[in-house]
PDB file of C-alpha atoms in Angstrom:
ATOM      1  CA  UNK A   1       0.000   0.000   0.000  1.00  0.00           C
ATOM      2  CA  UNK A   2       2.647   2.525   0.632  1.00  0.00           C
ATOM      3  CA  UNK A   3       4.262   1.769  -2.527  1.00  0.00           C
ATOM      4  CA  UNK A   4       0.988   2.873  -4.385  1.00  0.00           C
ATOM      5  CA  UNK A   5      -0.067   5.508  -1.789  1.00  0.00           C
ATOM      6  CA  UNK A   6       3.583   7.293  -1.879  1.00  0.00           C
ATOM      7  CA  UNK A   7       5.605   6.078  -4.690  1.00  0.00           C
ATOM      8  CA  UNK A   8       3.582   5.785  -7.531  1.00  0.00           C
ATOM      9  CA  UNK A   9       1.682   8.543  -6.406  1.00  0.00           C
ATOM     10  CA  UNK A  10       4.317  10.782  -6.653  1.00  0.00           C
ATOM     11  CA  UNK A  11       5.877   9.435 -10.610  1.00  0.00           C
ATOM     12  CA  UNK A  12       1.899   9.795 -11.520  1.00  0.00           C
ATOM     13  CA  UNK A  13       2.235  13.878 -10.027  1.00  0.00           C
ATOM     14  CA  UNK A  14       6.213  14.093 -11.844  1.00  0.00           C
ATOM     15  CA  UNK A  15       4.818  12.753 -15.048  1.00  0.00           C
ATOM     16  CA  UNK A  16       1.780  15.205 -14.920  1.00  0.00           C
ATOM     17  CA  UNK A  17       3.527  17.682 -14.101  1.00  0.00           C
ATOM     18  CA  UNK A  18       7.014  17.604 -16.045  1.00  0.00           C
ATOM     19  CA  UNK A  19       6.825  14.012 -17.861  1.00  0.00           C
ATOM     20  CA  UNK A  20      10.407  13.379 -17.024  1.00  0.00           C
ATOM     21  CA  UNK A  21      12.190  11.379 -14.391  1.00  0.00           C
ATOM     22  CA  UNK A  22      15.641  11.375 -13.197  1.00  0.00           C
ATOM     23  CA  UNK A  23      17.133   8.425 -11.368  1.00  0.00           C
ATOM     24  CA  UNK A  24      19.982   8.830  -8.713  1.00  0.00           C
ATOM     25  CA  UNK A  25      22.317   7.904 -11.355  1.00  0.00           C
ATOM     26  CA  UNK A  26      21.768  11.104 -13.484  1.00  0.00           C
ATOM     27  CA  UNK A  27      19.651   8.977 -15.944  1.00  0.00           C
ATOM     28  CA  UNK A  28      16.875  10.591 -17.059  1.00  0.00           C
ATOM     29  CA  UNK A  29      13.746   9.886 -19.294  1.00  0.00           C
ATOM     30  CA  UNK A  30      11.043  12.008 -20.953  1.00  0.00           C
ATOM     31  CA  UNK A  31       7.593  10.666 -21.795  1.00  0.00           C
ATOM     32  CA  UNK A  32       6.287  12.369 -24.732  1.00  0.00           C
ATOM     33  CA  UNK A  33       3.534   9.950 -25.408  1.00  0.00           C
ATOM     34  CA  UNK A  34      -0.112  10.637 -24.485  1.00  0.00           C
ATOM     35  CA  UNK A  35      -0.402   9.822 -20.982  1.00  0.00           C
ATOM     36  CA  UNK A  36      -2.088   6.816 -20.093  1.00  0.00           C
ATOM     37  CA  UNK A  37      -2.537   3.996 -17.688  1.00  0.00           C
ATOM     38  CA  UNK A  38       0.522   2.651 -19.334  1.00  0.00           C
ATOM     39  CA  UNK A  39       2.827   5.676 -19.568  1.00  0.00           C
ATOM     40  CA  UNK A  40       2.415   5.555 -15.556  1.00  0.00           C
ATOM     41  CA  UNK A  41       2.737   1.940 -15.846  1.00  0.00           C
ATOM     42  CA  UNK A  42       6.123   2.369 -17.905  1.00  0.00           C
ATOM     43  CA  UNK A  43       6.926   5.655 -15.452  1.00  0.00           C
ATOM     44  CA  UNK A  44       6.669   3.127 -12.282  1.00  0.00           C
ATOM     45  CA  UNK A  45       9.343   0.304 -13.766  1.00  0.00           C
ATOM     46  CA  UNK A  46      11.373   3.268 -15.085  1.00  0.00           C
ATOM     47  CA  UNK A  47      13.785   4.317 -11.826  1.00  0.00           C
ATOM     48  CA  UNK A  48      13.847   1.013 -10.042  1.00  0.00           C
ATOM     49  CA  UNK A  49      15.272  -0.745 -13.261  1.00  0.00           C
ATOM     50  CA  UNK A  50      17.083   2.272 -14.346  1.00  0.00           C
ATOM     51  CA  UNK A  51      18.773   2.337 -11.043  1.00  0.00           C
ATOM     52  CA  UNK A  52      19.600  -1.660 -10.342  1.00  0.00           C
ATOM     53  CA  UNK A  53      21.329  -1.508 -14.303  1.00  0.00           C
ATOM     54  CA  UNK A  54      23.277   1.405 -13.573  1.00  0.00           C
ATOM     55  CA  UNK A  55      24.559  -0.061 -10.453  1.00  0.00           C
ATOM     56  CA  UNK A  56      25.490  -3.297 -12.283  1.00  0.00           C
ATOM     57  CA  UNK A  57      27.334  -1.218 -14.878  1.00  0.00           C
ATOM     58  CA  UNK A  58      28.506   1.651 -12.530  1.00  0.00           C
ATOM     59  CA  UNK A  59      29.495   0.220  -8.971  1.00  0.00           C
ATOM     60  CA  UNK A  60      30.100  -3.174  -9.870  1.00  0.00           C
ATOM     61  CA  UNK A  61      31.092  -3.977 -13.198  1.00  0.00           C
ATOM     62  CA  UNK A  62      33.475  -0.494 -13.852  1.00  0.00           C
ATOM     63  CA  UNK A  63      35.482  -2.123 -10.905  1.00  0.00           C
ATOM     64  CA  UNK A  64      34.814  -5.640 -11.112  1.00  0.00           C
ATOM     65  CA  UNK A  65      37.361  -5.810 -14.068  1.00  0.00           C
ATOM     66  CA  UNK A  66      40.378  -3.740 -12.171  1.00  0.00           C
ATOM     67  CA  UNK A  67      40.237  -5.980  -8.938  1.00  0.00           C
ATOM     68  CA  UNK A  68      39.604  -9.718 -10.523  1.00  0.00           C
ATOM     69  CA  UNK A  69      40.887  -8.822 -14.249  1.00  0.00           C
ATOM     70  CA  UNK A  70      44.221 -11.566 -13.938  1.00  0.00           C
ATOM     71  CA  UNK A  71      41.605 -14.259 -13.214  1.00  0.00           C
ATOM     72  CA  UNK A  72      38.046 -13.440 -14.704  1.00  0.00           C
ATOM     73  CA  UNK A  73      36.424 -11.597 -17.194  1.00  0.00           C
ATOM     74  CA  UNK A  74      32.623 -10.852 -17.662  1.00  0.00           C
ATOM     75  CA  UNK A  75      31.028 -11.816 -21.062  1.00  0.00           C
ATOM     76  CA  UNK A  76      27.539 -10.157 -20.901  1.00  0.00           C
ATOM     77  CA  UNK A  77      25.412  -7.984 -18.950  1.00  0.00           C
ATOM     78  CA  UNK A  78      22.016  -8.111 -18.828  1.00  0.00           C
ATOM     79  CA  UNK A  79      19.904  -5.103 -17.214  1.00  0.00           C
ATOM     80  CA  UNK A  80      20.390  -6.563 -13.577  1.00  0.00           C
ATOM     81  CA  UNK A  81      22.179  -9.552 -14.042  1.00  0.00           C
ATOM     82  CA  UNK A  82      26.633 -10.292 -15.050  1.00  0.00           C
ATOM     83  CA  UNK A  83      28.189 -13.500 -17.003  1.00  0.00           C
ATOM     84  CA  UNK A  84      31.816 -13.900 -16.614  1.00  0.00           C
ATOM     85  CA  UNK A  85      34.057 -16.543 -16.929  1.00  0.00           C
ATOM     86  CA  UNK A  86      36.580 -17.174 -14.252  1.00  0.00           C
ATOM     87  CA  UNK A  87      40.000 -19.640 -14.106  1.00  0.00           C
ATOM     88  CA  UNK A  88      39.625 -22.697 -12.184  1.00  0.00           C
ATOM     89  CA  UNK A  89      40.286 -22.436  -9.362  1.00  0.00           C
ATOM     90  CA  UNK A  90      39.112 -18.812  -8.779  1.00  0.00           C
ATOM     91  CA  UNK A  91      35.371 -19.084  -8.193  1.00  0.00           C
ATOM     92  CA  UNK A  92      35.286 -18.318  -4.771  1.00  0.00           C
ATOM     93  CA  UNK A  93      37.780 -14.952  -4.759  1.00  0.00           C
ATOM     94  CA  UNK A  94      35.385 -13.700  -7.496  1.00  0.00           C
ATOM     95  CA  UNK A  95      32.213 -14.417  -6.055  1.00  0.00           C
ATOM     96  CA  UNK A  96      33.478 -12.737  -2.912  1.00  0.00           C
ATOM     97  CA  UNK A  97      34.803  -9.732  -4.549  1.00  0.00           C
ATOM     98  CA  UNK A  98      31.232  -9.615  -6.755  1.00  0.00           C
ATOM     99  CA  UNK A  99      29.362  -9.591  -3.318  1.00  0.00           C
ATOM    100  CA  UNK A 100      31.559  -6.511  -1.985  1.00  0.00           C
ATOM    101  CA  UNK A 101      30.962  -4.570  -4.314  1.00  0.00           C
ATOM    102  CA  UNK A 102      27.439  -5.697  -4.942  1.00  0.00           C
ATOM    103  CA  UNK A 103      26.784  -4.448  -1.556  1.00  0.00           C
ATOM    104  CA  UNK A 104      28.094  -0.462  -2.104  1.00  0.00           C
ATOM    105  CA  UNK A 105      24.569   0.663  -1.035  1.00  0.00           C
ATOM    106  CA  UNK A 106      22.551   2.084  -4.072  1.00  0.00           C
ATOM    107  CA  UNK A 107      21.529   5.969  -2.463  1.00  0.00           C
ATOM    108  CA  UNK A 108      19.106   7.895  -3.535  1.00  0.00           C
ATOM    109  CA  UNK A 109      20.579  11.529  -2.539  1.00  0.00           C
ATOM    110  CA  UNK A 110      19.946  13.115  -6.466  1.00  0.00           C
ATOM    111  CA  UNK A 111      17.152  12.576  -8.462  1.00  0.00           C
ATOM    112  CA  UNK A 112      13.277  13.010  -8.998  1.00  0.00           C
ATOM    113  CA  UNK A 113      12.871  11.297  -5.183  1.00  0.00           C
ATOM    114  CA  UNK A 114      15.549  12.228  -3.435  1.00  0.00           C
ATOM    115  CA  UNK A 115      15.273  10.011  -0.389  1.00  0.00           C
ATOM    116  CA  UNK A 116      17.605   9.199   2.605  1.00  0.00           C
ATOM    117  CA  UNK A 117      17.470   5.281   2.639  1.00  0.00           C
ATOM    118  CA  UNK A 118      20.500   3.683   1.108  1.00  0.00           C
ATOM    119  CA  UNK A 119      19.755   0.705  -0.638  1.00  0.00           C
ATOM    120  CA  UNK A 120      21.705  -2.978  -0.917  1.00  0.00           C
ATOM    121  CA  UNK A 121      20.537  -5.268  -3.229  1.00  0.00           C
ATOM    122  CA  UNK A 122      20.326  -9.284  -2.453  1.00  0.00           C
ATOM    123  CA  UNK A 123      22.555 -11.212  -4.966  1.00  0.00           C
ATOM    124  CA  UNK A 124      22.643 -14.963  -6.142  1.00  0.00           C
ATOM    125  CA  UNK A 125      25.151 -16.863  -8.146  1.00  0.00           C
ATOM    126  CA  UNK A 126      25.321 -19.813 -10.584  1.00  0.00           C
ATOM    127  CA  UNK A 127      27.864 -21.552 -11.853  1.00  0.00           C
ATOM    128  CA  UNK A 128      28.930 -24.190 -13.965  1.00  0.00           C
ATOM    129  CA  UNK A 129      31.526 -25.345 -17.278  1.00  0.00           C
ATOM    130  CA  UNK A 130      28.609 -24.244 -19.760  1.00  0.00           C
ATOM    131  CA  UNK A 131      25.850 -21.547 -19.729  1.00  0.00           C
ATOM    132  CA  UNK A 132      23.737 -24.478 -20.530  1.00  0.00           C
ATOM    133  CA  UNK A 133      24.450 -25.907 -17.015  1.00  0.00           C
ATOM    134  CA  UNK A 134      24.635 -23.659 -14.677  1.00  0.00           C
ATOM    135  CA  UNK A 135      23.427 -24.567 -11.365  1.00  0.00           C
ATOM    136  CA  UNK A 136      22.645 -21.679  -8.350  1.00  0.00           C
ATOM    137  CA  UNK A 137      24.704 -22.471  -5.338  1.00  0.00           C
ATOM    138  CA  UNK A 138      24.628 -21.029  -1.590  1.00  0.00           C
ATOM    139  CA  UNK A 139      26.847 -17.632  -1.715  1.00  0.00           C
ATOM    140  CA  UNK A 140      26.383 -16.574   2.356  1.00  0.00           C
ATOM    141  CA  UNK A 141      29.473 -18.193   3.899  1.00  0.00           C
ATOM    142  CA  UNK A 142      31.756 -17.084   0.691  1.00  0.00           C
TER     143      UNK A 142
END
């Protein structure tokens, strides 16, 4: 409810009144479109995804590849989501640096919604010798 009461109520009074948004990243987006039920729909998604890919790309990835580049390299990124292929025998000192700097908290301090919560996103990992079999595995006590 308070997501729908504050949140969404205040993209729906942003896009009625500007029709932009600005993530904490500096990304912004302007709706140019009609508004409808699904420009608010699209205006909802828009900083929550904006801001998880940017933090992929940003605060983990941009270091990611200075701190674990002798032994691992990422292939793809996908919005919210890193494959990268590792040396045997490395798994575990890349997961580990992964979850460290997965955990820089995401903070909202610029933006359309400025707000004073940091934010740490959960993580999972799977691995395997193939994309095709990749397998999730318990990351706490790495």
């Amino acid at each position: 409810p308070k997501i729908a009461n504050i949140f969404h109520a205040e993209v729906r009074k942003a896009i009625d009144n500007t029709r932009t948004l600005r993530t904490g990243f500096g990304r912004r987006r302007e709706f140019f479109d009609r508004v409808t039920a699904n420009t608010y729909k699209e205006a909802y998604a828009y900083i929550p995804q904006g801001m998880l890919s940017d933090h992929v790309k940003f605060n983990i990835l941009c270091h990611l590849e200075e701190t674990t580049g002798e032994y691992a390299r990422p292939l793809v990124e996908w919005h919210d989501s890193v494959l990268s292929e590792v040396k045997i025998g490395y798994r575990e000192p890349y997961i580990k640096e992964f979850k460290r700097l997965a955990a820089t908290p995401i903070t909202f301090l610029e933006g359309t919604f400025v707000r004073n919560h940091p934010l740490v996103i959960p993580i999972e990992a799977e691995v395997g010798n193939t994309w095709y079999d990749l397998q999730g595995i318990d990351i706490r006590g790495i």
